[in-house]
């Protein structure tokens, strides 16, 4: 008998037999807004963490910037603080570009090209490439992310970047554009990322010219978003791939849940396990201070606050997300015992 593995397809077509889901709804809208406001005031005075400065343009961000946005799966939003301030998306782009690649080439093939397990190493680790035979471990750390970008449809760097820009704009529900300042600053200081790309190329695990792939990746990281955009992007992943504000289907539901699985295992750098243990929801953070969190079926939550912990995760963002996950019921692992039958 042929050996079966968890990677095999189910014995029916997921597209025509959609899976049942295990999720509920957000609480009453007035309660969500109240708890979002509470979280903002509770953590506004927190002064822990350091603004990233390894990309010179990021060092200029004010540590006081702070915004929270929740976009529900029905398209309602609940927000407070600096919700209109643009910032570069940085690593928060990674799951969304992975989603576009899965959509284009299929999630099985994307897993084979990129991997979906966590590395346990910092986001820009070369050691993780050397120590793992598959070289790329997942699409959310730099090695896997640059490889993901190299797989984006398009025969030129321009076409690939336009595919990314257009796809991320559809996730956000508005046209996104790049910050020229952040791009110039990062392009002048990202030799390590070029090194990672060349190393992957030497192992046959990069799928486009290494310098061109790194350049598209750098432009992708320089796309500007607001915290509302990130929440809408998260809400699209929470809503089976359809942006609840625009009604646009960006990716298939079957892709959506694979993207969330990777965010759950690898979204918060080397603290991803701690995040899942404490907060219990897929998330992705970036060094400019954004975190997007997705509560499947319920909505997307985004926070923006530049000061970071040593792993690169926004300090206030983690505190707010933990508070909201408990108060509005986002933790995927939470259950309560039912009354026992007597
Ligand atoms: N563009 C940044 C880099 O590759 C992204 C880092 C991040 O947000 O984790 O260094």
mmCIF file of C-alpha atoms and ligand atoms in Angstrom:
data_model
loop_
_atom_site.group_PDB
_atom_site.id
_atom_site.type_symbol
_atom_site.label_atom_id
_atom_site.label_comp_id
_atom_site.label_asym_id
_atom_site.label_seq_id
_atom_site.Cartn_x
_atom_site.Cartn_y
_atom_site.Cartn_z
ATOM 1 C CA UNK A 1 0.000 0.000 0.000
ATOM 2 C CA UNK A 2 1.266 3.479 -0.854
ATOM 3 C CA UNK A 3 2.480 5.486 2.129
ATOM 4 C CA UNK A 4 0.210 8.365 3.074
ATOM 5 C CA UNK A 5 1.604 11.603 4.450
ATOM 6 C CA UNK A 6 0.093 14.731 5.949
ATOM 7 C CA UNK A 7 1.236 16.564 2.829
ATOM 8 C CA UNK A 8 -1.118 14.532 0.621
ATOM 9 C CA UNK A 9 -4.271 16.231 -0.604
ATOM 10 C CA UNK A 10 -7.526 15.188 1.066
ATOM 11 C CA UNK A 11 -9.512 12.646 -0.946
ATOM 12 C CA UNK A 12 -11.895 15.355 -2.204
ATOM 13 C CA UNK A 13 -11.574 18.808 -3.781
ATOM 14 C CA UNK A 14 -11.301 21.594 -1.205
ATOM 15 C CA UNK A 15 -12.573 24.142 -3.704
ATOM 16 C CA UNK A 16 -15.911 22.390 -4.183
ATOM 17 C CA UNK A 17 -16.214 21.000 -0.636
ATOM 18 C CA UNK A 18 -15.213 23.947 1.576
ATOM 19 C CA UNK A 19 -13.985 22.990 5.038
ATOM 20 C CA UNK A 20 -16.125 23.725 8.064
ATOM 21 C CA UNK A 21 -14.773 26.483 10.261
ATOM 22 C CA UNK A 22 -14.313 26.660 14.010
ATOM 23 C CA UNK A 23 -14.631 30.386 14.621
ATOM 24 C CA UNK A 24 -17.174 32.850 16.052
ATOM 25 C CA UNK A 25 -17.861 36.597 15.881
ATOM 26 C CA UNK A 26 -16.406 39.721 17.481
ATOM 27 C CA UNK A 27 -18.360 41.043 20.468
ATOM 28 C CA UNK A 28 -20.802 43.931 20.163
ATOM 29 C CA UNK A 29 -19.274 46.900 18.203
ATOM 30 C CA UNK A 30 -19.597 49.307 21.163
ATOM 31 C CA UNK A 31 -17.680 46.841 23.359
ATOM 32 C CA UNK A 32 -14.891 46.461 20.785
ATOM 33 C CA UNK A 33 -14.435 50.252 20.511
ATOM 34 C CA UNK A 34 -14.432 50.616 24.305
ATOM 35 C CA UNK A 35 -11.782 47.935 24.789
ATOM 36 C CA UNK A 36 -9.610 49.349 21.957
ATOM 37 C CA UNK A 37 -9.753 52.771 23.675
ATOM 38 C CA UNK A 38 -8.891 51.193 27.040
ATOM 39 C CA UNK A 39 -5.885 49.401 25.569
ATOM 40 C CA UNK A 40 -4.588 52.652 24.045
ATOM 41 C CA UNK A 41 -4.747 54.537 27.359
ATOM 42 C CA UNK A 42 -3.377 51.618 29.340
ATOM 43 C CA UNK A 43 -0.149 51.374 27.302
ATOM 44 C CA UNK A 44 0.336 54.892 25.902
ATOM 45 C CA UNK A 45 2.834 55.858 28.623
ATOM 46 C CA UNK A 46 4.965 52.738 28.188
ATOM 47 C CA UNK A 47 8.460 53.905 27.212
ATOM 48 C CA UNK A 48 10.187 50.526 26.827
ATOM 49 C CA UNK A 49 11.976 49.460 23.672
ATOM 50 C CA UNK A 50 14.226 51.094 21.105
ATOM 51 C CA UNK A 51 13.385 52.457 17.629
ATOM 52 C CA UNK A 52 15.208 50.454 14.892
ATOM 53 C CA UNK A 53 18.234 52.256 13.510
ATOM 54 C CA UNK A 54 20.023 49.670 11.352
ATOM 55 C CA UNK A 55 18.117 51.165 8.400
ATOM 56 C CA UNK A 56 19.030 54.879 8.798
ATOM 57 C CA UNK A 57 15.632 56.208 7.606
ATOM 58 C CA UNK A 58 13.788 54.256 10.312
ATOM 59 C CA UNK A 59 15.791 55.875 13.129
ATOM 60 C CA UNK A 60 13.982 59.173 12.551
ATOM 61 C CA UNK A 61 10.583 57.771 13.676
ATOM 62 C CA UNK A 62 9.135 59.297 16.839
ATOM 63 C CA UNK A 63 8.890 56.769 19.699
ATOM 64 C CA UNK A 64 5.612 58.445 20.683
ATOM 65 C CA UNK A 65 3.719 57.414 17.549
ATOM 66 C CA UNK A 66 0.995 54.977 18.572
ATOM 67 C CA UNK A 67 -2.086 53.748 16.748
ATOM 68 C CA UNK A 68 -4.483 50.808 16.986
ATOM 69 C CA UNK A 69 -6.971 49.634 14.362
ATOM 70 C CA UNK A 70 -9.336 46.674 14.291
ATOM 71 C CA UNK A 71 -11.170 45.875 11.049
ATOM 72 C CA UNK A 72 -13.854 43.247 11.538
ATOM 73 C CA UNK A 73 -14.610 40.547 9.002
ATOM 74 C CA UNK A 74 -17.814 42.441 8.186
ATOM 75 C CA UNK A 75 -15.840 45.602 7.384
ATOM 76 C CA UNK A 76 -16.470 47.686 10.528
ATOM 77 C CA UNK A 77 -13.445 49.442 11.966
ATOM 78 C CA UNK A 78 -12.553 50.449 15.516
ATOM 79 C CA UNK A 79 -9.514 52.672 15.932
ATOM 80 C CA UNK A 80 -7.615 55.188 18.018
ATOM 81 C CA UNK A 81 -4.376 57.199 17.932
ATOM 82 C CA UNK A 82 -2.070 57.740 14.949
ATOM 83 C CA UNK A 83 -4.177 55.815 12.476
ATOM 84 C CA UNK A 84 -3.376 57.965 9.418
ATOM 85 C CA UNK A 85 0.416 58.105 9.838
ATOM 86 C CA UNK A 86 2.223 56.352 6.963
ATOM 87 C CA UNK A 87 5.154 54.056 7.751
ATOM 88 C CA UNK A 88 7.077 51.491 5.708
ATOM 89 C CA UNK A 89 5.531 48.040 5.933
ATOM 90 C CA UNK A 90 8.883 46.183 6.281
ATOM 91 C CA UNK A 91 8.509 42.545 7.329
ATOM 92 C CA UNK A 92 4.748 42.748 7.672
ATOM 93 C CA UNK A 93 4.775 42.484 3.856
ATOM 94 C CA UNK A 94 6.172 38.944 4.028
ATOM 95 C CA UNK A 95 3.024 36.886 4.695
ATOM 96 C CA UNK A 96 1.108 38.852 2.080
ATOM 97 C CA UNK A 97 3.741 38.293 -0.615
ATOM 98 C CA UNK A 98 3.814 34.611 0.375
ATOM 99 C CA UNK A 99 0.019 34.621 -0.097
ATOM 100 C CA UNK A 100 0.417 36.043 -3.616
ATOM 101 C CA UNK A 101 2.995 33.380 -4.481
ATOM 102 C CA UNK A 102 0.762 30.591 -3.108
ATOM 103 C CA UNK A 103 -2.103 31.999 -5.125
ATOM 104 C CA UNK A 104 0.022 32.029 -8.298
ATOM 105 C CA UNK A 105 1.823 28.689 -8.038
ATOM 106 C CA UNK A 106 -0.260 26.718 -5.506
ATOM 107 C CA UNK A 107 0.349 26.306 -1.791
ATOM 108 C CA UNK A 108 1.875 22.812 -2.167
ATOM 109 C CA UNK A 109 4.521 24.001 -4.568
ATOM 110 C CA UNK A 110 5.192 27.121 -2.464
ATOM 111 C CA UNK A 111 5.796 24.923 0.581
ATOM 112 C CA UNK A 112 8.227 22.771 -1.361
ATOM 113 C CA UNK A 113 10.140 25.821 -2.617
ATOM 114 C CA UNK A 114 10.201 27.745 0.658
ATOM 115 C CA UNK A 115 9.426 25.579 3.707
ATOM 116 C CA UNK A 116 6.962 26.311 6.518
ATOM 117 C CA UNK A 117 8.827 25.526 9.726
ATOM 118 C CA UNK A 118 10.317 28.026 12.141
ATOM 119 C CA UNK A 119 14.085 28.563 12.256
ATOM 120 C CA UNK A 120 14.624 29.555 15.883
ATOM 121 C CA UNK A 121 17.187 32.082 14.614
ATOM 122 C CA UNK A 122 17.041 35.874 14.125
ATOM 123 C CA UNK A 123 15.266 37.141 11.009
ATOM 124 C CA UNK A 124 18.449 37.851 9.029
ATOM 125 C CA UNK A 125 20.341 34.694 9.985
ATOM 126 C CA UNK A 126 22.851 33.086 7.627
ATOM 127 C CA UNK A 127 23.380 30.301 10.139
ATOM 128 C CA UNK A 128 19.781 29.182 9.624
ATOM 129 C CA UNK A 129 20.545 28.744 5.906
ATOM 130 C CA UNK A 130 23.744 26.818 6.573
ATOM 131 C CA UNK A 131 22.314 24.511 9.230
ATOM 132 C CA UNK A 132 19.162 23.437 7.407
ATOM 133 C CA UNK A 133 19.461 21.155 4.407
ATOM 134 C CA UNK A 134 16.419 22.765 2.789
ATOM 135 C CA UNK A 135 18.180 26.195 3.172
ATOM 136 C CA UNK A 136 14.975 28.236 3.330
ATOM 137 C CA UNK A 137 12.877 27.323 6.353
ATOM 138 C CA UNK A 138 9.889 29.636 5.984
ATOM 139 C CA UNK A 139 8.737 32.711 4.031
ATOM 140 C CA UNK A 140 8.704 35.062 7.036
ATOM 141 C CA UNK A 141 12.422 35.381 7.775
ATOM 142 C CA UNK A 142 14.690 37.159 5.336
ATOM 143 C CA UNK A 143 16.114 34.105 3.521
ATOM 144 C CA UNK A 144 12.695 32.606 2.853
ATOM 145 C CA UNK A 145 11.184 36.028 2.199
ATOM 146 C CA UNK A 146 13.736 36.951 -0.478
ATOM 147 C CA UNK A 147 13.199 33.499 -2.024
ATOM 148 C CA UNK A 148 9.438 34.146 -1.898
ATOM 149 C CA UNK A 149 9.869 37.465 -3.680
ATOM 150 C CA UNK A 150 12.021 35.697 -6.284
ATOM 151 C CA UNK A 151 9.006 33.454 -7.055
ATOM 152 C CA UNK A 152 6.550 36.329 -7.598
ATOM 153 C CA UNK A 153 5.072 36.210 -11.126
ATOM 154 C CA UNK A 154 6.898 38.394 -13.660
ATOM 155 C CA UNK A 155 9.915 38.060 -15.907
ATOM 156 C CA UNK A 156 11.554 41.370 -14.924
ATOM 157 C CA UNK A 157 12.172 43.016 -11.542
ATOM 158 C CA UNK A 158 9.711 45.744 -12.572
ATOM 159 C CA UNK A 159 6.947 43.219 -13.305
ATOM 160 C CA UNK A 160 7.574 41.410 -10.046
ATOM 161 C CA UNK A 161 7.485 44.601 -8.000
ATOM 162 C CA UNK A 162 4.298 45.725 -9.728
ATOM 163 C CA UNK A 163 2.687 42.349 -8.944
ATOM 164 C CA UNK A 164 3.642 42.805 -5.275
ATOM 165 C CA UNK A 165 2.509 46.438 -5.132
ATOM 166 C CA UNK A 166 -0.789 45.664 -6.825
ATOM 167 C CA UNK A 167 -1.432 42.563 -4.673
ATOM 168 C CA UNK A 168 -0.663 44.310 -1.380
ATOM 169 C CA UNK A 169 -2.842 47.238 -2.494
ATOM 170 C CA UNK A 170 -5.733 44.837 -3.006
ATOM 171 C CA UNK A 171 -5.179 43.382 0.468
ATOM 172 C CA UNK A 172 -5.286 46.952 1.846
ATOM 173 C CA UNK A 173 -8.166 48.087 -0.360
ATOM 174 C CA UNK A 174 -6.319 51.149 -1.684
ATOM 175 C CA UNK A 175 -3.342 51.938 -3.925
ATOM 176 C CA UNK A 176 -0.087 51.661 -1.983
ATOM 177 C CA UNK A 177 3.135 53.339 -3.055
ATOM 178 C CA UNK A 178 6.745 53.158 -2.006
ATOM 179 C CA UNK A 179 8.620 55.526 0.290
ATOM 180 C CA UNK A 180 11.582 56.639 -1.844
ATOM 181 C CA UNK A 181 13.458 57.745 1.296
ATOM 182 C CA UNK A 182 13.177 54.409 3.065
ATOM 183 C CA UNK A 183 14.020 52.536 -0.143
ATOM 184 C CA UNK A 184 17.150 54.633 -0.776
ATOM 185 C CA UNK A 185 18.233 54.280 2.842
ATOM 186 C CA UNK A 186 17.713 50.511 2.963
ATOM 187 C CA UNK A 187 19.158 49.903 -0.503
ATOM 188 C CA UNK A 188 22.341 51.612 0.673
ATOM 189 C CA UNK A 189 22.663 49.432 3.784
ATOM 190 C CA UNK A 190 21.354 45.961 2.906
ATOM 191 C CA UNK A 191 24.529 44.085 1.968
ATOM 192 C CA UNK A 192 23.562 41.318 4.364
ATOM 193 C CA UNK A 193 20.337 40.666 2.442
ATOM 194 C CA UNK A 194 22.288 40.574 -0.836
ATOM 195 C CA UNK A 195 24.623 38.083 0.880
ATOM 196 C CA UNK A 196 21.690 35.882 1.924
ATOM 197 C CA UNK A 197 20.335 35.950 -1.642
ATOM 198 C CA UNK A 198 23.695 34.932 -3.123
ATOM 199 C CA UNK A 199 24.077 32.152 -0.559
ATOM 200 C CA UNK A 200 20.614 30.790 -1.404
ATOM 201 C CA UNK A 201 21.431 31.060 -5.098
ATOM 202 C CA UNK A 202 24.567 28.983 -4.569
ATOM 203 C CA UNK A 203 22.332 26.239 -3.151
ATOM 204 C CA UNK A 204 19.807 26.459 -6.004
ATOM 205 C CA UNK A 205 17.152 27.787 -3.621
ATOM 206 C CA UNK A 206 16.605 31.216 -5.184
ATOM 207 C CA UNK A 207 14.452 31.554 -8.300
ATOM 208 C CA UNK A 208 15.569 34.888 -9.834
ATOM 209 C CA UNK A 209 18.758 36.941 -10.101
ATOM 210 C CA UNK A 210 19.982 37.422 -6.478
ATOM 211 C CA UNK A 211 20.620 41.166 -6.634
ATOM 212 C CA UNK A 212 17.408 41.869 -8.545
ATOM 213 C CA UNK A 213 15.382 39.698 -6.116
ATOM 214 C CA UNK A 214 16.905 41.561 -3.144
ATOM 215 C CA UNK A 215 16.067 44.869 -4.789
ATOM 216 C CA UNK A 216 12.406 43.903 -5.330
ATOM 217 C CA UNK A 217 12.296 42.666 -1.712
ATOM 218 C CA UNK A 218 13.726 46.015 -0.515
ATOM 219 C CA UNK A 219 11.106 47.922 -2.509
ATOM 220 C CA UNK A 220 8.402 45.652 -1.112
ATOM 221 C CA UNK A 221 9.572 46.482 2.442
ATOM 222 C CA UNK A 222 9.445 50.217 1.595
ATOM 223 C CA UNK A 223 5.754 50.244 0.639
ATOM 224 C CA UNK A 224 3.952 52.719 2.863
ATOM 225 C CA UNK A 225 0.904 51.741 4.911
ATOM 226 C CA UNK A 226 -1.132 53.103 7.784
ATOM 227 C CA UNK A 227 -2.231 51.044 10.763
ATOM 228 C CA UNK A 228 -5.717 50.980 9.214
ATOM 229 C CA UNK A 229 -4.260 49.500 6.011
ATOM 230 C CA UNK A 230 -2.573 46.753 8.023
ATOM 231 C CA UNK A 231 -5.806 45.963 9.872
ATOM 232 C CA UNK A 232 -7.687 45.765 6.543
ATOM 233 C CA UNK A 233 -4.963 43.466 5.174
ATOM 234 C CA UNK A 234 -5.332 41.294 8.284
ATOM 235 C CA UNK A 235 -9.116 41.359 7.972
ATOM 236 C CA UNK A 236 -8.753 40.024 4.400
ATOM 237 C CA UNK A 237 -6.846 37.038 5.795
ATOM 238 C CA UNK A 238 -9.506 36.704 8.527
ATOM 239 C CA UNK A 239 -12.262 36.692 5.932
ATOM 240 C CA UNK A 240 -11.254 33.790 3.697
ATOM 241 C CA UNK A 241 -9.228 36.028 1.362
ATOM 242 C CA UNK A 242 -11.904 38.649 0.599
ATOM 243 C CA UNK A 243 -11.219 42.257 1.664
ATOM 244 C CA UNK A 244 -14.313 43.037 3.788
ATOM 245 C CA UNK A 245 -14.183 46.751 2.959
ATOM 246 C CA UNK A 246 -13.836 46.507 -0.830
ATOM 247 C CA UNK A 247 -15.409 43.070 -1.383
ATOM 248 C CA UNK A 248 -12.402 42.132 -3.564
ATOM 249 C CA UNK A 249 -11.360 38.467 -3.445
ATOM 250 C CA UNK A 250 -7.573 38.718 -3.215
ATOM 251 C CA UNK A 251 -6.659 35.068 -2.578
ATOM 252 C CA UNK A 252 -8.469 31.737 -2.226
ATOM 253 C CA UNK A 253 -9.696 30.654 1.211
ATOM 254 C CA UNK A 254 -7.529 27.544 0.913
ATOM 255 C CA UNK A 255 -4.422 29.769 0.574
ATOM 256 C CA UNK A 256 -5.536 32.028 3.380
ATOM 257 C CA UNK A 257 -5.418 29.386 6.070
ATOM 258 C CA UNK A 258 -1.967 28.199 5.018
ATOM 259 C CA UNK A 259 -0.654 31.764 5.271
ATOM 260 C CA UNK A 260 -2.115 32.044 8.782
ATOM 261 C CA UNK A 261 -0.474 28.757 9.769
ATOM 262 C CA UNK A 262 2.936 30.128 8.790
ATOM 263 C CA UNK A 263 2.249 33.374 10.662
ATOM 264 C CA UNK A 264 1.386 31.330 13.758
ATOM 265 C CA UNK A 265 4.670 29.419 13.639
ATOM 266 C CA UNK A 266 7.058 32.173 12.514
ATOM 267 C CA UNK A 267 5.457 35.629 12.616
ATOM 268 C CA UNK A 268 7.225 37.161 15.618
ATOM 269 C CA UNK A 269 10.856 36.402 14.796
ATOM 270 C CA UNK A 270 12.507 34.067 17.303
ATOM 271 C CA UNK A 271 9.814 34.850 19.887
ATOM 272 C CA UNK A 272 7.046 33.264 17.784
ATOM 273 C CA UNK A 273 6.534 30.458 20.293
ATOM 274 C CA UNK A 274 6.242 32.913 23.185
ATOM 275 C CA UNK A 275 3.750 34.974 21.179
ATOM 276 C CA UNK A 276 1.537 31.992 20.406
ATOM 277 C CA UNK A 277 1.762 30.795 24.008
ATOM 278 C CA UNK A 278 0.768 34.192 25.427
ATOM 279 C CA UNK A 279 -1.550 35.553 22.757
ATOM 280 C CA UNK A 280 -2.719 32.588 20.707
ATOM 281 C CA UNK A 281 -3.336 34.245 17.322
ATOM 282 C CA UNK A 282 -1.323 34.361 14.051
ATOM 283 C CA UNK A 283 0.606 37.626 13.744
ATOM 284 C CA UNK A 284 3.455 39.313 11.888
ATOM 285 C CA UNK A 285 5.640 42.133 13.093
ATOM 286 C CA UNK A 286 8.071 44.435 11.322
ATOM 287 C CA UNK A 287 10.994 46.624 12.351
ATOM 288 C CA UNK A 288 9.196 49.897 11.610
ATOM 289 C CA UNK A 289 6.859 49.102 14.525
ATOM 290 C CA UNK A 290 3.807 47.511 12.901
ATOM 291 C CA UNK A 291 2.190 44.270 14.002
ATOM 292 C CA UNK A 292 -0.758 42.664 12.217
ATOM 293 C CA UNK A 293 -2.761 39.971 13.981
ATOM 294 C CA UNK A 294 -5.471 37.859 12.405
ATOM 295 C CA UNK A 295 -8.386 36.300 14.258
ATOM 296 C CA UNK A 296 -9.862 33.934 11.634
ATOM 297 C CA UNK A 297 -13.518 34.668 10.969
ATOM 298 C CA UNK A 298 -13.438 37.681 13.288
ATOM 299 C CA UNK A 299 -11.088 40.321 11.913
ATOM 300 C CA UNK A 300 -7.666 41.901 11.651
ATOM 301 C CA UNK A 301 -5.983 43.874 14.428
ATOM 302 C CA UNK A 302 -3.053 46.167 13.728
ATOM 303 C CA UNK A 303 -0.855 48.220 16.000
ATOM 304 C CA UNK A 304 1.792 50.805 15.180
ATOM 305 C CA UNK A 305 4.396 51.915 17.713
ATOM 306 C CA UNK A 306 8.075 52.117 16.694
ATOM 307 C CA UNK A 307 9.980 51.140 19.905
ATOM 308 C CA UNK A 308 11.014 47.463 19.618
ATOM 309 C CA UNK A 309 12.145 44.638 21.886
ATOM 310 C CA UNK A 310 15.544 43.020 21.148
ATOM 311 C CA UNK A 311 13.962 40.551 18.684
ATOM 312 C CA UNK A 312 12.432 43.388 16.617
ATOM 313 C CA UNK A 313 8.825 43.296 17.846
ATOM 314 C CA UNK A 314 6.968 46.483 18.841
ATOM 315 C CA UNK A 315 6.718 46.594 22.640
ATOM 316 C CA UNK A 316 3.416 48.473 22.865
ATOM 317 C CA UNK A 317 2.067 46.398 19.981
ATOM 318 C CA UNK A 318 2.609 43.165 21.880
ATOM 319 C CA UNK A 319 1.019 44.565 25.046
ATOM 320 C CA UNK A 320 -2.028 45.891 23.197
ATOM 321 C CA UNK A 321 -2.490 42.682 21.249
ATOM 322 C CA UNK A 322 -2.289 40.567 24.371
ATOM 323 C CA UNK A 323 -4.860 42.773 26.103
ATOM 324 C CA UNK A 324 -7.258 42.802 23.158
ATOM 325 C CA UNK A 325 -6.858 39.084 22.478
ATOM 326 C CA UNK A 326 -8.118 38.412 25.988
ATOM 327 C CA UNK A 327 -10.750 41.142 26.177
ATOM 328 C CA UNK A 328 -12.398 40.636 22.803
ATOM 329 C CA UNK A 329 -11.798 36.913 22.611
ATOM 330 C CA UNK A 330 -9.242 36.350 19.860
ATOM 331 C CA UNK A 331 -7.114 33.502 21.300
ATOM 332 C CA UNK A 332 -7.627 30.502 19.012
ATOM 333 C CA UNK A 333 -6.874 28.027 21.766
ATOM 334 C CA UNK A 334 -9.277 29.339 24.391
ATOM 335 C CA UNK A 335 -12.245 27.235 25.411
ATOM 336 C CA UNK A 336 -14.431 26.955 28.462
ATOM 337 C CA UNK A 337 -15.753 23.777 30.012
ATOM 338 C CA UNK A 338 -19.442 23.252 29.418
ATOM 339 C CA UNK A 339 -21.612 22.567 32.439
ATOM 340 C CA UNK A 340 -21.478 18.822 33.186
ATOM 341 C CA UNK A 341 -24.662 16.884 32.622
ATOM 342 C CA UNK A 342 -25.948 15.426 35.821
HETATM 343 N N1 LIG B 1 13.572 45.249 5.178
HETATM 344 C C1 LIG B 1 13.977 44.789 6.474
HETATM 345 C C2 LIG B 1 15.190 43.880 6.360
HETATM 346 O O1 LIG B 1 15.236 43.039 5.494
HETATM 347 C C3 LIG B 1 12.818 44.081 7.109
HETATM 348 C C4 LIG B 1 13.150 43.677 8.474
HETATM 349 C C5 LIG B 1 11.962 43.414 9.336
HETATM 350 O O2 LIG B 1 10.971 44.177 9.349
HETATM 351 O O3 LIG B 1 12.054 42.407 10.041
HETATM 352 O O4 LIG B 1 16.127 44.003 7.089
#
